[in-house]
Amino acid sequence: RATRLPTRAPRGPPSTTMTARSLWYVGGDACELRDCSVPVVGPGEVLVVATHGAVSRGTESLVLRGGVPPSEHTRMRCPFMEGDFNYPCKYGYCSVGFVAEAGKGAEPLLGRHVFCLFPHQDRYVVRMEAVHALPEGTPPSRAVLTPNLETAVNIVWDSKLSVGDRLAVVGAGVVGCLVAYVASRVADVSVLLVDVDASRSA
């Protein structure tokens, strides 16, 4: 699910410390919005003002409920996460926004819409290498599905799908639909998308 956040760039003189608002999981099936400081933009860095975000129904539900097994705490950490799974923690990895300020060397990104594996926060500063400029014509609301598409591509690779194969995808959720789409791009592959929920029928 995509969430639209404020689109106005921060006011005030450039390269001054400002305040952002971020989402923290705090335990007890609860979240909090907390203020935090955003550092000054340095060389090779960009200030991103988030316009869209997405919550992972599976992964972030586990984080919310405290269901991440201790054995998976290290593997489940995501880039720019703060805190830990014993709470509180700032978690998330689907953020799309525009570059409102660019440091030396990052000027070509100024004004571009970008994707970043950043938690739920309305503005943040990261290295320019941490953002990916959206292709021309790609709606920001669709770009939050980038991690889901990556998962779908990996599933198709792992399936060893080959030319002329017949494939059934069970589950017409976001990932299932993307798997079906990616698989359908393979030459002469026949894809059947199956779901018990009739409301998902085409």
Tab-separated table of C-alpha atoms in Angstrom:
chain	number	residue	atom	x	y	z
A	1	ARG	CA	0.000	0.000	0.000
A	2	ALA	CA	1.421	3.365	-1.021
A	3	THR	CA	1.259	6.341	1.326
A	4	ARG	CA	1.560	9.907	0.094
A	5	LEU	CA	3.534	12.214	2.369
A	6	PRO	CA	3.941	16.029	2.239
A	7	THR	CA	5.552	17.087	-1.034
A	8	ARG	CA	6.757	20.568	-0.123
A	9	ALA	CA	10.524	20.944	0.191
A	10	PRO	CA	11.771	22.150	3.601
A	11	ARG	CA	11.915	25.918	4.027
A	12	GLY	CA	14.818	27.945	5.346
A	13	PRO	CA	18.397	28.422	4.175
A	14	PRO	CA	20.080	25.416	2.548
A	15	SER	CA	22.490	23.173	4.434
A	16	THR	CA	21.069	23.970	7.890
A	17	THR	CA	20.106	21.345	10.435
A	18	MET	CA	16.369	20.630	10.360
A	19	THR	CA	13.861	18.365	12.056
A	20	ALA	CA	12.175	15.344	10.488
A	21	ARG	CA	9.444	13.017	11.672
A	22	SER	CA	9.903	9.253	11.650
A	23	LEU	CA	7.894	6.148	12.529
A	24	TRP	CA	9.156	3.928	15.367
A	25	TYR	CA	7.923	0.499	16.447
A	26	VAL	CA	7.780	0.558	20.255
A	27	GLY	CA	6.238	-2.801	21.228
A	28	GLY	CA	2.765	-3.799	22.322
A	29	ASP	CA	1.509	-3.638	18.705
A	30	ALA	CA	2.116	0.104	18.820
A	31	CYS	CA	4.009	2.730	16.824
A	32	GLU	CA	5.041	6.288	17.548
A	33	LEU	CA	5.866	9.310	15.439
A	34	ARG	CA	9.094	10.835	16.741
A	35	ASP	CA	11.008	13.956	15.803
A	36	CYS	CA	14.655	13.599	14.838
A	37	SER	CA	17.435	15.837	13.550
A	38	VAL	CA	18.483	15.737	9.910
A	39	PRO	CA	22.188	16.474	9.401
A	40	VAL	CA	23.665	19.062	7.091
A	41	VAL	CA	24.087	17.896	3.511
A	42	GLY	CA	27.744	17.202	2.798
A	43	PRO	CA	29.712	16.427	-0.370
A	44	GLY	CA	28.290	13.446	-2.205
A	45	GLU	CA	25.094	13.531	-0.151
A	46	VAL	CA	21.464	14.363	-0.920
A	47	LEU	CA	18.476	15.561	1.085
A	48	VAL	CA	15.399	13.555	0.114
A	49	VAL	CA	11.890	14.809	0.894
A	50	ALA	CA	9.708	11.699	0.957
A	51	THR	CA	6.476	11.807	-1.034
A	52	HIS	CA	5.486	8.119	-1.020
A	53	GLY	CA	6.136	5.126	1.179
A	54	ALA	CA	4.921	1.555	1.548
A	55	VAL	CA	4.531	-0.787	4.502
A	56	SER	CA	5.483	-4.428	4.034
A	57	ARG	CA	2.446	-6.354	5.249
A	58	GLY	CA	4.526	-9.427	6.053
A	59	THR	CA	7.879	-8.202	7.317
A	60	GLU	CA	6.678	-5.128	9.160
A	61	SER	CA	3.793	-7.025	10.742
A	62	LEU	CA	6.412	-9.305	12.278
A	63	VAL	CA	8.340	-6.288	13.533
A	64	LEU	CA	5.159	-4.733	14.947
A	65	ARG	CA	4.201	-7.923	16.828
A	66	GLY	CA	7.719	-8.644	18.048
A	67	GLY	CA	7.748	-11.811	15.981
A	68	VAL	CA	11.256	-11.591	14.525
A	69	PRO	CA	13.162	-14.615	15.936
A	70	PRO	CA	16.413	-13.702	17.745
A	71	SER	CA	18.277	-15.957	15.301
A	72	GLU	CA	17.168	-13.654	12.461
A	73	HIS	CA	17.838	-10.282	14.089
A	74	THR	CA	21.048	-9.700	12.143
A	75	ARG	CA	19.725	-10.944	8.804
A	76	MET	CA	16.481	-8.950	9.100
A	77	ARG	CA	18.172	-5.610	9.694
A	78	CYS	CA	17.662	-3.195	6.828
A	79	PRO	CA	19.746	-0.245	5.644
A	80	PHE	CA	19.449	2.838	7.870
A	81	MET	CA	17.512	0.959	10.561
A	82	GLU	CA	17.908	2.417	14.046
A	83	GLY	CA	17.376	0.603	17.344
A	84	ASP	CA	16.777	-3.144	17.448
A	85	PHE	CA	13.958	-5.688	17.303
A	86	ASN	CA	13.635	-5.677	21.086
A	87	TYR	CA	12.263	-2.113	20.673
A	88	PRO	CA	12.225	0.660	19.989
A	89	CYS	CA	13.255	0.462	16.339
A	90	LYS	CA	12.911	2.562	13.208
A	91	TYR	CA	12.279	0.082	10.397
A	92	GLY	CA	11.231	0.174	6.759
A	93	TYR	CA	12.715	0.044	3.279
A	94	CYS	CA	10.275	1.578	0.790
A	95	SER	CA	10.742	5.329	0.372
A	96	VAL	CA	10.284	7.480	-2.722
A	97	GLY	CA	10.785	11.228	-2.803
A	98	PHE	CA	12.532	14.075	-4.550
A	99	VAL	CA	16.030	15.429	-3.993
A	100	ALA	CA	15.564	18.872	-2.435
A	101	GLU	CA	19.255	19.569	-1.871
A	102	ALA	CA	22.417	18.040	-3.300
A	103	GLY	CA	25.972	18.289	-2.058
A	104	LYS	CA	29.028	18.691	-4.226
A	105	GLY	CA	29.200	15.923	-6.792
A	106	ALA	CA	25.536	15.000	-6.422
A	107	GLU	CA	24.124	18.001	-8.313
A	108	PRO	CA	22.728	15.905	-11.230
A	109	LEU	CA	20.230	14.396	-8.792
A	110	LEU	CA	18.801	17.757	-7.690
A	111	GLY	CA	15.040	17.801	-8.305
A	112	ARG	CA	14.922	14.145	-9.411
A	113	HIS	CA	12.526	11.626	-7.925
A	114	VAL	CA	14.443	8.788	-6.313
A	115	PHE	CA	13.937	5.469	-4.516
A	116	CYS	CA	15.770	4.672	-1.290
A	117	LEU	CA	15.781	1.742	1.148
A	118	PHE	CA	15.056	4.124	4.015
A	119	PRO	CA	12.655	3.681	6.962
A	120	HIS	CA	9.440	5.697	7.261
A	121	GLN	CA	10.622	9.285	7.626
A	122	ASP	CA	9.487	12.472	5.909
A	123	ARG	CA	12.992	13.742	5.021
A	124	TYR	CA	16.501	12.385	5.356
A	125	VAL	CA	20.103	12.795	4.213
A	126	VAL	CA	21.970	9.869	2.627
A	127	ARG	CA	24.931	9.255	0.349
A	128	MET	CA	24.056	9.722	-3.310
A	129	GLU	CA	24.912	6.053	-3.923
A	130	ALA	CA	22.031	5.053	-1.628
A	131	VAL	CA	19.353	6.499	-3.932
A	132	HIS	CA	18.232	5.373	-7.377
A	133	ALA	CA	16.762	7.919	-9.770
A	134	LEU	CA	13.396	6.859	-11.164
A	135	PRO	CA	13.248	6.230	-14.919
A	136	GLU	CA	11.416	8.932	-16.829
A	137	GLY	CA	7.679	8.303	-16.803
A	138	THR	CA	7.670	6.060	-13.719
A	139	PRO	CA	5.020	7.278	-11.230
A	140	PRO	CA	6.483	7.686	-7.716
A	141	SER	CA	3.481	5.816	-6.296
A	142	ARG	CA	4.460	2.776	-8.376
A	143	ALA	CA	8.161	3.016	-7.580
A	144	VAL	CA	7.531	2.000	-3.950
A	145	LEU	CA	6.955	-1.504	-5.336
A	146	THR	CA	10.646	-1.781	-6.233
A	147	PRO	CA	11.478	-4.198	-3.356
A	148	ASN	CA	8.487	-6.370	-4.319
A	149	LEU	CA	9.666	-6.465	-7.920
A	150	GLU	CA	13.150	-7.447	-6.753
A	151	THR	CA	11.587	-10.318	-4.805
A	152	ALA	CA	9.621	-11.379	-7.873
A	153	VAL	CA	12.724	-11.379	-10.075
A	154	ASN	CA	14.592	-13.510	-7.529
A	155	ILE	CA	11.673	-15.972	-7.357
A	156	VAL	CA	11.659	-16.364	-11.129
A	157	TRP	CA	15.434	-16.839	-11.181
A	158	ASP	CA	15.259	-19.436	-8.401
A	159	SER	CA	12.489	-21.296	-10.223
A	160	LYS	CA	14.864	-21.916	-13.147
A	161	LEU	CA	12.014	-21.010	-15.520
A	162	SER	CA	12.915	-21.738	-19.139
A	163	VAL	CA	11.570	-21.025	-22.623
A	164	GLY	CA	8.294	-22.831	-23.288
A	165	ASP	CA	7.565	-23.736	-19.651
A	166	ARG	CA	4.080	-23.698	-18.109
A	167	LEU	CA	3.886	-21.957	-14.741
A	168	ALA	CA	1.202	-21.663	-12.059
A	169	VAL	CA	1.551	-18.840	-9.515
A	170	VAL	CA	-0.563	-19.391	-6.395
A	171	GLY	CA	-1.586	-16.152	-4.691
A	172	ALA	CA	-2.557	-12.991	-6.586
A	173	GLY	CA	-1.200	-10.508	-4.075
A	174	VAL	CA	1.361	-7.864	-5.002
A	175	VAL	CA	4.301	-10.278	-5.158
A	176	GLY	CA	2.278	-12.999	-6.881
A	177	CYS	CA	1.103	-10.608	-9.609
A	178	LEU	CA	4.645	-9.344	-10.115
A	179	VAL	CA	5.979	-12.922	-10.353
A	180	ALA	CA	3.348	-13.657	-13.003
A	181	TYR	CA	4.284	-10.486	-14.875
A	182	VAL	CA	8.035	-11.162	-14.817
A	183	ALA	CA	7.532	-14.801	-15.820
A	184	SER	CA	5.286	-13.778	-18.713
A	185	ARG	CA	8.179	-11.816	-20.195
A	186	VAL	CA	10.104	-15.065	-20.788
A	187	ALA	CA	9.635	-16.284	-24.379
A	188	ASP	CA	6.791	-18.751	-24.971
A	189	VAL	CA	6.026	-19.224	-21.251
A	190	SER	CA	2.399	-19.870	-20.284
A	191	VAL	CA	1.443	-18.393	-16.883
A	192	LEU	CA	-1.639	-19.196	-14.770
A	193	LEU	CA	-2.305	-16.957	-11.758
A	194	VAL	CA	-4.414	-18.683	-9.078
A	195	ASP	CA	-6.131	-17.252	-5.987
A	196	VAL	CA	-8.985	-18.391	-3.740
A	197	ASP	CA	-10.193	-14.778	-3.401
A	198	ALA	CA	-12.660	-14.195	-6.222
A	199	SER	CA	-12.380	-10.428	-5.814
A	200	ARG	CA	-8.859	-10.652	-7.258
A	201	SER	CA	-10.010	-12.090	-10.560
A	202	ALA	CA	-9.187	-10.070	-13.656
